[in-house]
């Protein structure tokens, strides 16, 4: 129960932080990205009973902390350290906060996620799958009105392939979201199905 209270305080903190107008995604990020990542991660946890559910829950809300506070320098490790201090300030144990921080460093590399611990793979897979549901793709169009239509389509193909190939490592996630991925990829590539 105590951990649940801390996680709820974290949700509230990150929701408020991500609602700042200085953040490009401020209108939708907590509801239409982080909450969806958390939902998918919760489902994946049922397949991996050895995973630490608290680490996963906290990572779902902290994995984009750098993006929220400094979009252009989001992968700077100082934001992982800042995030660790936020967790400690919210009452999380120092060792727990350090574990979350190390996992987020691994996640940020976006390399060899399939060899990372199960908590990193769950959050990475949930993050990648979250881009396939909800309004994520539509919001990208809306946030980049200056980009040419064809350029946005190419960007979407790149993002879809990168997420699918590097982030979505767990077989349960790939099986459940393959149809969503293929449909979004076909739309981004302008594929017209045969009748």
PDB file of N, CA and C in Angstrom, residues 10 14 18 25 34 44 51-52 56 64 67 98 102 111 118 120 124 126 139 145 147 152 161 163 166 172-173 183 190:
ATOM      1  N   UNK A  10       3.976   9.843  -7.823  1.00  0.00           N
ATOM      2  CA  UNK A  10       4.821   9.963  -9.017  1.00  0.00           C
ATOM      3  C   UNK A  10       3.969  10.251 -10.245  1.00  0.00           C
ATOM      4  N   UNK A  14       4.538  13.594 -12.480  1.00  0.00           N
ATOM      5  CA  UNK A  14       4.905  13.539 -13.898  1.00  0.00           C
ATOM      6  C   UNK A  14       3.771  14.113 -14.765  1.00  0.00           C
ATOM      7  N   UNK A  18       4.559  17.166 -17.163  1.00  0.00           N
ATOM      8  CA  UNK A  18       4.396  17.015 -18.613  1.00  0.00           C
ATOM      9  C   UNK A  18       3.311  17.931 -19.178  1.00  0.00           C
ATOM     10  N   UNK A  25       4.727  18.107 -26.135  1.00  0.00           N
ATOM     11  CA  UNK A  25       3.590  17.176 -26.079  1.00  0.00           C
ATOM     12  C   UNK A  25       2.661  17.452 -24.896  1.00  0.00           C
ATOM     13  N   UNK A  34       1.948   7.947 -21.501  1.00  0.00           N
ATOM     14  CA  UNK A  34       2.422   7.294 -20.279  1.00  0.00           C
ATOM     15  C   UNK A  34       1.389   6.347 -19.674  1.00  0.00           C
ATOM     16  N   UNK A  44       1.884  -7.095 -19.561  1.00  0.00           N
ATOM     17  CA  UNK A  44       3.094  -7.905 -19.759  1.00  0.00           C
ATOM     18  C   UNK A  44       3.591  -8.503 -18.450  1.00  0.00           C
ATOM     19  N   UNK A  51       9.534 -10.622 -12.727  1.00  0.00           N
ATOM     20  CA  UNK A  51       9.834  -9.187 -12.880  1.00  0.00           C
ATOM     21  C   UNK A  51       9.384  -8.438 -11.635  1.00  0.00           C
ATOM     22  N   UNK A  52      10.094  -7.378 -11.319  1.00  0.00           N
ATOM     23  CA  UNK A  52       9.729  -6.535 -10.180  1.00  0.00           C
ATOM     24  C   UNK A  52       8.656  -5.553 -10.642  1.00  0.00           C
ATOM     25  N   UNK A  56       8.922  -1.743 -12.681  1.00  0.00           N
ATOM     26  CA  UNK A  56       8.254  -1.550 -13.972  1.00  0.00           C
ATOM     27  C   UNK A  56       7.297  -0.365 -13.903  1.00  0.00           C
ATOM     28  N   UNK A  64      10.527   8.722 -19.788  1.00  0.00           N
ATOM     29  CA  UNK A  64      10.622   9.897 -20.656  1.00  0.00           C
ATOM     30  C   UNK A  64      10.858  11.182 -19.864  1.00  0.00           C
ATOM     31  N   UNK A  67      12.913  13.749 -21.677  1.00  0.00           N
ATOM     32  CA  UNK A  67      12.145  14.342 -22.775  1.00  0.00           C
ATOM     33  C   UNK A  67      11.225  15.443 -22.256  1.00  0.00           C
ATOM     34  N   UNK A  98      18.033   4.222  -7.513  1.00  0.00           N
ATOM     35  CA  UNK A  98      19.239   3.946  -8.297  1.00  0.00           C
ATOM     36  C   UNK A  98      19.005   2.820  -9.299  1.00  0.00           C
ATOM     37  N   UNK A 102      19.418   3.177 -13.353  1.00  0.00           N
ATOM     38  CA  UNK A 102      20.283   2.312 -14.170  1.00  0.00           C
ATOM     39  C   UNK A 102      19.483   1.656 -15.294  1.00  0.00           C
ATOM     40  N   UNK A 111      19.783  -0.026 -27.622  1.00  0.00           N
ATOM     41  CA  UNK A 111      20.611  -1.060 -28.247  1.00  0.00           C
ATOM     42  C   UNK A 111      20.601  -2.302 -27.367  1.00  0.00           C
ATOM     43  N   UNK A 118      14.529  -8.153 -17.485  1.00  0.00           N
ATOM     44  CA  UNK A 118      13.127  -8.258 -17.889  1.00  0.00           C
ATOM     45  C   UNK A 118      12.363  -6.963 -17.640  1.00  0.00           C
ATOM     46  N   UNK A 120      13.440  -3.880 -17.994  1.00  0.00           N
ATOM     47  CA  UNK A 120      13.746  -3.001 -19.131  1.00  0.00           C
ATOM     48  C   UNK A 120      13.000  -3.483 -20.368  1.00  0.00           C
ATOM     49  N   UNK A 124      10.313  -1.265 -22.368  1.00  0.00           N
ATOM     50  CA  UNK A 124      10.660  -0.983 -23.756  1.00  0.00           C
ATOM     51  C   UNK A 124       9.579  -1.495 -24.702  1.00  0.00           C
ATOM     52  N   UNK A 126       6.442  -2.173 -23.969  1.00  0.00           N
ATOM     53  CA  UNK A 126       5.212  -1.409 -23.741  1.00  0.00           C
ATOM     54  C   UNK A 126       5.298  -0.039 -24.406  1.00  0.00           C
ATOM     55  N   UNK A 139      -1.248  12.502 -33.651  1.00  0.00           N
ATOM     56  CA  UNK A 139      -0.701  13.656 -32.934  1.00  0.00           C
ATOM     57  C   UNK A 139       0.623  14.106 -33.535  1.00  0.00           C
ATOM     58  N   UNK A 145       3.000  20.693 -38.321  1.00  0.00           N
ATOM     59  CA  UNK A 145       2.299  21.243 -39.485  1.00  0.00           C
ATOM     60  C   UNK A 145       3.246  21.834 -40.523  1.00  0.00           C
ATOM     61  N   UNK A 147       5.913  20.339 -41.619  1.00  0.00           N
ATOM     62  CA  UNK A 147       6.539  19.282 -42.409  1.00  0.00           C
ATOM     63  C   UNK A 147       5.668  18.910 -43.600  1.00  0.00           C
ATOM     64  N   UNK A 152       6.474  13.433 -43.423  1.00  0.00           N
ATOM     65  CA  UNK A 152       5.853  12.855 -42.226  1.00  0.00           C
ATOM     66  C   UNK A 152       5.614  11.363 -42.414  1.00  0.00           C
ATOM     67  N   UNK A 161       9.406   1.203 -37.774  1.00  0.00           N
ATOM     68  CA  UNK A 161      10.405   0.140 -37.930  1.00  0.00           C
ATOM     69  C   UNK A 161      11.409   0.132 -36.787  1.00  0.00           C
ATOM     70  N   UNK A 163      10.995   1.269 -33.661  1.00  0.00           N
ATOM     71  CA  UNK A 163      10.330   0.775 -32.454  1.00  0.00           C
ATOM     72  C   UNK A 163      10.161  -0.737 -32.501  1.00  0.00           C
ATOM     73  N   UNK A 166      13.766  -2.533 -32.477  1.00  0.00           N
ATOM     74  CA  UNK A 166      14.666  -2.322 -31.339  1.00  0.00           C
ATOM     75  C   UNK A 166      13.979  -2.335 -29.983  1.00  0.00           C
ATOM     76  N   UNK A 172       5.230 -11.899 -26.412  1.00  0.00           N
ATOM     77  CA  UNK A 172       3.815 -11.650 -26.132  1.00  0.00           C
ATOM     78  C   UNK A 172       3.379 -10.296 -26.694  1.00  0.00           C
ATOM     79  N   UNK A 173       4.247  -9.313 -26.572  1.00  0.00           N
ATOM     80  CA  UNK A 173       3.938  -7.979 -27.109  1.00  0.00           C
ATOM     81  C   UNK A 173       3.926  -8.014 -28.631  1.00  0.00           C
ATOM     82  N   UNK A 183      -0.685  -2.686 -39.815  1.00  0.00           N
ATOM     83  CA  UNK A 183      -1.675  -1.740 -40.320  1.00  0.00           C
ATOM     84  C   UNK A 183      -1.103  -0.319 -40.361  1.00  0.00           C
ATOM     85  N   UNK A 190       1.707   4.035 -47.515  1.00  0.00           N
ATOM     86  CA  UNK A 190       0.729   4.308 -48.568  1.00  0.00           C
ATOM     87  C   UNK A 190       0.303   3.059 -49.324  1.00  0.00           C
TER      88      UNK A 190
END
